[in-house]
GROMACS .gro file of C-alpha atoms in nm:
model
   99
    1MET     CA    1   8.198   4.947  12.872
    2GLN     CA    2   7.923   5.044  12.618
    3ASN     CA    3   8.136   5.409  12.554
    4MET     CA    4   8.468   5.230  12.507
    5GLU     CA    5   8.338   4.973  12.249
    6GLU     CA    6   8.157   5.286  12.082
    7SER     CA    7   8.502   5.488  12.068
    8LEU     CA    8   8.691   5.190  11.980
    9TYR     CA    9   8.434   5.138  11.652
   10GLN     CA   10   8.423   5.511  11.583
   11LYS     CA   11   8.820   5.481  11.557
   12MET     CA   12   8.756   5.254  11.319
   13ARG     CA   13   8.479   5.408  11.092
   14ASP     CA   14   8.771   5.746  11.093
   15LYS     CA   15   9.002   5.495  10.895
   16LYS     CA   16   9.027   5.542  10.529
   17ARG     CA   17   8.753   5.401  10.281
   18PHE     CA   18   8.754   5.275   9.974
   19ASP     CA   19   8.515   5.326   9.688
   20VAL     CA   20   8.465   4.925   9.534
   21ASN     CA   21   8.162   4.797   9.378
   22LEU     CA   22   8.154   4.422   9.476
   23LYS     CA   23   7.948   4.148   9.426
   24ALA     CA   24   7.790   3.967   9.731
   25THR     CA   25   7.526   3.713   9.838
   26TYR     CA   26   7.347   3.764  10.172
   27SER     CA   27   7.082   3.613  10.398
   28ILE     CA   28   6.939   3.748  10.714
   29LYS     CA   29   7.063   3.576  10.997
   30GLY     CA   30   6.791   3.376  11.170
   31LYS     CA   31   6.509   3.364  10.886
   32GLY     CA   32   6.659   3.073  10.696
   33ALA     CA   33   6.594   3.291  10.373
   34GLN     CA   34   6.778   3.189  10.068
   35ASP     CA   35   7.093   3.378   9.950
   36GLN     CA   36   7.016   3.688   9.738
   37GLU     CA   37   7.286   3.908   9.565
   38CYS     CA   38   7.391   4.264   9.712
   39ARG     CA   39   7.645   4.525   9.594
   40ILE     CA   40   7.941   4.672   9.850
   41ALA     CA   41   8.075   4.979   9.811
   42ASN     CA   42   8.257   5.266  10.029
   43LEU     CA   43   8.483   4.974  10.188
   44SER     CA   44   8.640   5.024  10.559
   45SER     CA   45   8.801   4.779  10.762
   46SER     CA   46   8.468   4.859  11.040
   47GLY     CA   47   8.219   4.821  10.759
   48ALA     CA   48   8.084   4.914  10.419
   49THR     CA   49   7.777   5.054  10.197
   50ALA     CA   50   7.590   4.769  10.094
   51CYS     CA   51   7.295   4.797   9.834
   52PHE     CA   52   7.013   4.562   9.870
   53PRO     CA   53   6.701   4.484   9.643
   54ARG     CA   54   6.418   4.760   9.720
   55THR     CA   55   6.197   4.478   9.777
   56GLU     CA   56   6.420   4.384  10.138
   57SER     CA   57   6.309   4.521  10.442
   58LEU     CA   58   6.630   4.521  10.647
   59GLN     CA   59   6.571   4.674  11.001
   60ARG     CA   60   6.841   4.882  11.208
   61GLY     CA   61   7.022   4.605  11.385
   62ALA     CA   62   6.937   4.318  11.166
   63VAL     CA   63   7.258   4.094  11.121
   64VAL     CA   64   7.282   3.974  10.738
   65VAL     CA   65   7.506   3.675  10.628
   66MET     CA   66   7.759   3.788  10.394
   67ASP     CA   67   7.957   3.643  10.082
   68ILE     CA   68   8.190   3.907   9.927
   69ALA     CA   69   8.360   3.771   9.609
   70ILE     CA   70   8.699   3.913   9.538
   71PRO     CA   71   8.728   4.029   9.192
   72ASN     CA   72   8.954   3.830   8.981
   73THR     CA   73   9.030   3.584   9.172
   74ILE     CA   74   8.853   3.274   9.311
   75MET     CA   75   8.899   3.402   9.674
   76ARG     CA   76   8.567   3.498   9.900
   77ILE     CA   77   8.496   3.670  10.237
   78ALA     CA   78   8.279   3.522  10.439
   79THR     CA   79   8.117   3.772  10.703
   80GLU     CA   80   7.837   3.891  10.955
   81ALA     CA   81   7.728   4.237  10.910
   82GLU     CA   82   7.510   4.441  11.135
   83ILE     CA   83   7.277   4.699  10.972
   84MET     CA   84   7.345   5.065  11.131
   85TRP     CA   85   7.099   5.268  10.901
   86THR     CA   86   6.897   5.232  10.581
   87LYS     CA   87   6.760   5.450  10.290
   88GLN     CA   88   6.585   5.362  10.001
   89ARG     CA   89   6.723   5.526   9.683
   90PHE     CA   90   6.528   5.430   9.329
   91ASN     CA   91   6.547   5.060   9.304
   92ASP     CA   92   6.793   4.980   9.582
   93LEU     CA   93   6.770   4.984   9.979
   94ILE     CA   94   7.121   5.134  10.091
   95SER     CA   95   7.237   5.038  10.461
   96GLY     CA   96   7.543   5.123  10.629
   97ILE     CA   97   7.665   4.770  10.756
   98LYS     CA   98   7.922   4.744  11.017
   99PHE     CA   99   8.157   4.406  11.040
   0.00000   0.00000   0.00000
């Protein structure tokens, strides 16, 4: 079953990506922390790249609860995402997230 899930995820991951710059708030699931702000970029149907504050210490497999604002509307998307990878860059922690 795992290979089938990975195969489906890889097919979804290969779909078109969109360069975006969206504001979002997030909290780490299960930590009860207050929402903080992050940015969403490189969006696809299966995930995105997220820019978190450098002070954040997210590990692969962590789950974040996100609320993504849709520009020029009052609409928001509430979702959960799993951290797939992370790397430090300047003042940000860049992470690949899977919805």
